[in-house]
Amino acid sequence: MRRVRFCAFLTGLLLAAPALAADGWQAIQQQAKGQTVWFNAWGGDPAVNRYLDWVSGEMKTHYAITLKIVHLADAADAVKRIQTERAAGRNSRGSVDLLWVNGENFRTLKEANLLETGWAQALPNWRYVDTRQPVTEDFAIPTEGAESPWGGAQLTFIAREASTPTPPADPQALLAYARQHPGKVSYPRRLTLPAPRFWNSCSSR
């Protein structure tokens, strides 16, 4: 059994609110009071949905911010919306403020210059981020503070002990094993949700 960790990221969009102010977090909190933030997130997990609903209530209670959760079947839908807004000349205050993003969608947005950079490390809770994890690079592209990890999970590889007493310990060994045993190793298809996590985990090791 082999576990590979990955991070889920929040990404800030250029088409959303202006960049973080430089005069301290308290000033940012004051500026945010009464505002609405549109958070586009994958909506396929009921437990995550309940958590986000709770967070929305806490933001309203403690910070007077209305956090609107947009549940997505596929984050690529939000990416297309962002691209459409930019193509239409909408260069500020777009429909997406924060996006739960995977590596592939991050790359698409970053290469199109559609992300606000430099804000992630300004977050007070950045001090809790384990920077030993690959949090400054996503899909082999430097994040430059354009996304912040907000959760963690892990992929688990399972092997039959009888046929694989010593399972592959890293991606290179897994590839070698797959070549030696055609048809014996299964992995996520490219267009399924776990696929980017699988490939990103392999590329980061």
CSV table of C-alpha atoms in Angstrom, one decimal:
chain,number,residue,atom,x,y,z
A,1,MET,CA,0.0,0.0,0.0
A,2,ARG,CA,1.4,3.4,-1.0
A,3,ARG,CA,-0.1,6.8,-0.1
A,4,VAL,CA,0.7,9.9,-2.0
A,5,ARG,CA,-0.5,13.2,-0.7
A,6,PHE,CA,-1.9,16.1,-2.6
A,7,CYS,CA,-3.3,19.5,-1.8
A,8,ALA,CA,-6.6,21.1,-2.9
A,9,PHE,CA,-6.1,24.7,-3.8
A,10,LEU,CA,-8.1,28.0,-3.7
A,11,THR,CA,-7.2,30.3,-6.6
A,12,GLY,CA,-7.8,34.1,-6.7
A,13,LEU,CA,-9.0,35.5,-10.0
A,14,LEU,CA,-7.9,38.7,-11.6
A,15,LEU,CA,-11.5,39.2,-12.7
A,16,ALA,CA,-12.7,39.2,-9.1
A,17,ALA,CA,-12.1,41.7,-6.3
A,18,PRO,CA,-9.0,44.0,-6.4
A,19,ALA,CA,-5.6,42.7,-5.0
A,20,LEU,CA,-5.0,42.6,-1.3
A,21,ALA,CA,-4.2,45.9,0.2
A,22,ALA,CA,-0.7,46.4,1.7
A,23,ASP,CA,-1.7,48.1,4.9
A,24,GLY,CA,-2.3,45.0,7.0
A,25,TRP,CA,-4.9,42.3,7.4
A,26,GLN,CA,-7.1,44.3,9.7
A,27,ALA,CA,-7.6,46.9,7.0
A,28,ILE,CA,-8.5,44.2,4.6
A,29,GLN,CA,-11.1,42.9,7.0
A,30,GLN,CA,-12.6,46.3,7.3
A,31,GLN,CA,-12.7,46.7,3.5
A,32,ALA,CA,-14.4,43.3,3.2
A,33,LYS,CA,-17.3,44.0,5.5
A,34,GLY,CA,-20.6,44.0,3.7
A,35,GLN,CA,-19.1,42.5,0.5
A,36,THR,CA,-20.1,39.3,-1.3
A,37,VAL,CA,-17.6,36.7,-2.3
A,38,TRP,CA,-18.4,34.1,-4.9
A,39,PHE,CA,-16.6,30.8,-4.2
A,40,ASN,CA,-16.9,28.3,-7.0
A,41,ALA,CA,-16.2,24.8,-5.7
A,42,TRP,CA,-16.7,21.2,-6.7
A,43,GLY,CA,-20.1,20.1,-5.3
A,44,GLY,CA,-19.8,16.4,-5.5
A,45,ASP,CA,-19.1,15.6,-1.9
A,46,PRO,CA,-22.0,16.1,0.6
A,47,ALA,CA,-19.7,16.4,3.6
A,48,VAL,CA,-17.6,19.1,1.9
A,49,ASN,CA,-20.9,20.9,0.9
A,50,ARG,CA,-22.0,20.9,4.6
A,51,TYR,CA,-18.6,22.2,5.6
A,52,LEU,CA,-18.8,25.0,3.1
A,53,ASP,CA,-22.3,25.9,4.3
A,54,TRP,CA,-20.9,26.2,7.8
A,55,VAL,CA,-18.0,28.3,6.7
A,56,SER,CA,-20.5,30.6,4.9
A,57,GLY,CA,-22.4,31.1,8.1
A,58,GLU,CA,-19.2,31.8,10.1
A,59,MET,CA,-18.1,34.4,7.5
A,60,LYS,CA,-21.4,36.2,7.9
A,61,THR,CA,-21.4,36.0,11.7
A,62,HIS,CA,-17.8,37.0,12.4
A,63,TYR,CA,-16.8,39.1,9.4
A,64,ALA,CA,-20.1,40.4,7.9
A,65,ILE,CA,-19.1,38.8,4.5
A,66,THR,CA,-21.7,37.0,2.4
A,67,LEU,CA,-20.0,33.9,1.1
A,68,LYS,CA,-21.9,32.5,-1.9
A,69,ILE,CA,-21.0,28.9,-2.7
A,70,VAL,CA,-21.4,27.9,-6.4
A,71,HIS,CA,-21.4,24.1,-6.5
A,72,LEU,CA,-19.8,22.9,-9.7
A,73,ALA,CA,-19.9,19.5,-11.4
A,74,ASP,CA,-16.6,20.4,-13.0
A,75,ALA,CA,-14.3,23.3,-12.2
A,76,ALA,CA,-13.5,23.5,-15.9
A,77,ASP,CA,-17.0,25.1,-16.3
A,78,ALA,CA,-15.9,28.0,-14.1
A,79,VAL,CA,-12.6,28.3,-16.1
A,80,LYS,CA,-14.6,28.6,-19.3
A,81,ARG,CA,-16.8,31.3,-17.7
A,82,ILE,CA,-13.7,33.3,-16.7
A,83,GLN,CA,-12.2,33.0,-20.1
A,84,THR,CA,-15.5,34.1,-21.7
A,85,GLU,CA,-15.7,37.2,-19.4
A,86,ARG,CA,-12.2,38.2,-20.2
A,87,ALA,CA,-12.8,37.8,-24.0
A,88,ALA,CA,-15.9,40.0,-23.6
A,89,GLY,CA,-13.7,42.7,-22.1
A,90,ARG,CA,-14.7,42.2,-18.5
A,91,ASN,CA,-11.4,42.9,-16.7
A,92,SER,CA,-12.6,43.4,-13.1
A,93,ARG,CA,-15.3,42.2,-10.8
A,94,GLY,CA,-16.1,39.0,-12.6
A,95,SER,CA,-18.5,36.2,-11.5
A,96,VAL,CA,-15.7,34.1,-9.8
A,97,ASP,CA,-13.8,35.4,-6.8
A,98,LEU,CA,-12.4,32.2,-5.5
A,99,LEU,CA,-12.1,28.8,-7.3
A,100,TRP,CA,-11.3,25.4,-5.9
A,101,VAL,CA,-8.9,24.4,-8.6
A,102,ASN,CA,-6.9,21.4,-9.7
A,103,GLY,CA,-3.5,21.5,-11.4
A,104,GLU,CA,-4.7,21.4,-15.0
A,105,ASN,CA,-7.2,24.2,-14.5
A,106,PHE,CA,-4.6,26.2,-12.6
A,107,ARG,CA,-2.2,25.9,-15.5
A,108,THR,CA,-4.9,27.1,-18.0
A,109,LEU,CA,-5.7,30.2,-15.9
A,110,LYS,CA,-2.1,31.0,-15.1
A,111,GLU,CA,-0.8,30.7,-18.6
A,112,ALA,CA,-3.7,33.0,-19.7
A,113,ASN,CA,-2.7,35.6,-17.1
A,114,LEU,CA,-6.1,35.3,-15.4
A,115,LEU,CA,-4.9,34.9,-11.8
A,116,GLU,CA,-4.0,37.4,-9.1
A,117,THR,CA,-0.5,36.7,-7.8
A,118,GLY,CA,1.2,37.4,-4.5
A,119,TRP,CA,-1.9,37.1,-2.2
A,120,ALA,CA,-1.5,33.6,-0.7
A,121,GLN,CA,1.5,34.3,1.6
A,122,ALA,CA,-0.3,37.4,2.9
A,123,LEU,CA,-3.0,35.3,4.5
A,124,PRO,CA,-2.6,35.1,8.3
A,125,ASN,CA,-3.1,31.3,8.2
A,126,TRP,CA,-0.3,30.8,5.7
A,127,ARG,CA,2.0,30.3,8.7
A,128,TYR,CA,0.2,26.9,9.2
A,129,VAL,CA,1.0,25.7,5.7
A,130,ASP,CA,3.5,22.9,5.5
A,131,THR,CA,5.9,24.4,2.9
A,132,ARG,CA,7.7,21.1,2.8
A,133,GLN,CA,4.8,19.9,0.7
A,134,PRO,CA,4.7,21.0,-3.0
A,135,VAL,CA,2.6,24.1,-2.3
A,136,THR,CA,4.7,26.6,-4.4
A,137,GLU,CA,4.3,24.7,-7.6
A,138,ASP,CA,1.3,23.2,-9.3
A,139,PHE,CA,1.3,21.1,-12.5
A,140,ALA,CA,5.0,22.0,-12.7
A,141,ILE,CA,4.2,25.7,-12.8
A,142,PRO,CA,5.3,28.1,-10.0
A,143,THR,CA,2.2,29.4,-8.2
A,144,GLU,CA,3.7,32.8,-7.3
A,145,GLY,CA,1.2,33.2,-4.6
A,146,ALA,CA,-1.8,32.8,-6.9
A,147,GLU,CA,-3.3,29.9,-5.0
A,148,SER,CA,-3.4,28.7,-1.4
A,149,PRO,CA,-3.8,25.1,-0.1
A,150,TRP,CA,-7.0,24.8,1.9
A,151,GLY,CA,-7.2,21.1,2.5
A,152,GLY,CA,-5.3,17.9,2.2
A,153,ALA,CA,-6.0,14.3,1.2
A,154,GLN,CA,-4.2,11.4,-0.1
A,155,LEU,CA,-4.3,8.7,-2.8
A,156,THR,CA,-3.9,5.1,-1.6
A,157,PHE,CA,-2.4,2.5,-3.9
A,158,ILE,CA,-3.4,-1.1,-2.9
A,159,ALA,CA,-1.5,-4.2,-3.9
A,160,ARG,CA,-2.2,-7.9,-3.4
A,161,GLU,CA,0.4,-9.2,-1.0
A,162,ALA,CA,0.4,-12.7,-2.5
A,163,SER,CA,1.3,-11.5,-5.9
A,164,THR,CA,3.2,-8.3,-4.9
A,165,PRO,CA,5.0,-8.9,-1.7
A,166,THR,CA,7.1,-5.7,-2.2
A,167,PRO,CA,4.9,-3.0,-3.8
A,168,PRO,CA,6.6,-0.2,-5.8
A,169,ALA,CA,7.7,2.5,-3.5
A,170,ASP,CA,7.8,5.5,-5.9
A,171,PRO,CA,6.4,6.5,-9.3
A,172,GLN,CA,9.5,5.3,-11.2
A,173,ALA,CA,9.2,1.8,-9.6
A,174,LEU,CA,5.4,1.8,-10.3
A,175,LEU,CA,6.1,2.5,-14.0
A,176,ALA,CA,8.8,-0.2,-14.2
A,177,TYR,CA,6.4,-2.7,-12.6
A,178,ALA,CA,3.6,-1.7,-15.0
A,179,ARG,CA,5.9,-2.3,-17.9
A,180,GLN,CA,6.9,-5.7,-16.6
A,181,HIS,CA,3.3,-6.7,-15.9
A,182,PRO,CA,1.1,-5.5,-18.7
A,183,GLY,CA,-2.6,-5.3,-17.8
A,184,LYS,CA,-2.0,-5.8,-14.1
A,185,VAL,CA,-1.9,-2.1,-12.9
A,186,SER,CA,-5.0,0.1,-13.0
A,187,TYR,CA,-5.1,3.9,-12.6
A,188,PRO,CA,-7.6,6.7,-13.0
A,189,ARG,CA,-8.7,7.6,-16.5
A,190,ARG,CA,-7.5,11.1,-17.6
A,191,LEU,CA,-11.0,12.7,-17.6
A,192,THR,CA,-12.0,11.5,-14.2
A,193,LEU,CA,-11.7,13.6,-11.0
A,194,PRO,CA,-8.9,11.6,-9.4
A,195,ALA,CA,-6.8,11.6,-12.5
A,196,PRO,CA,-5.1,15.1,-12.1
A,197,ARG,CA,-4.4,14.3,-8.5
A,198,PHE,CA,-2.8,11.0,-9.5
A,199,TRP,CA,-0.6,12.5,-12.3
A,200,ASN,CA,0.2,15.6,-10.2
A,201,SER,CA,1.3,13.5,-7.3
A,202,CYS,CA,3.5,11.4,-9.6
A,203,SER,CA,5.1,14.5,-11.2
A,204,SER,CA,5.9,16.1,-7.8
A,205,ARG,CA,8.0,13.2,-6.5
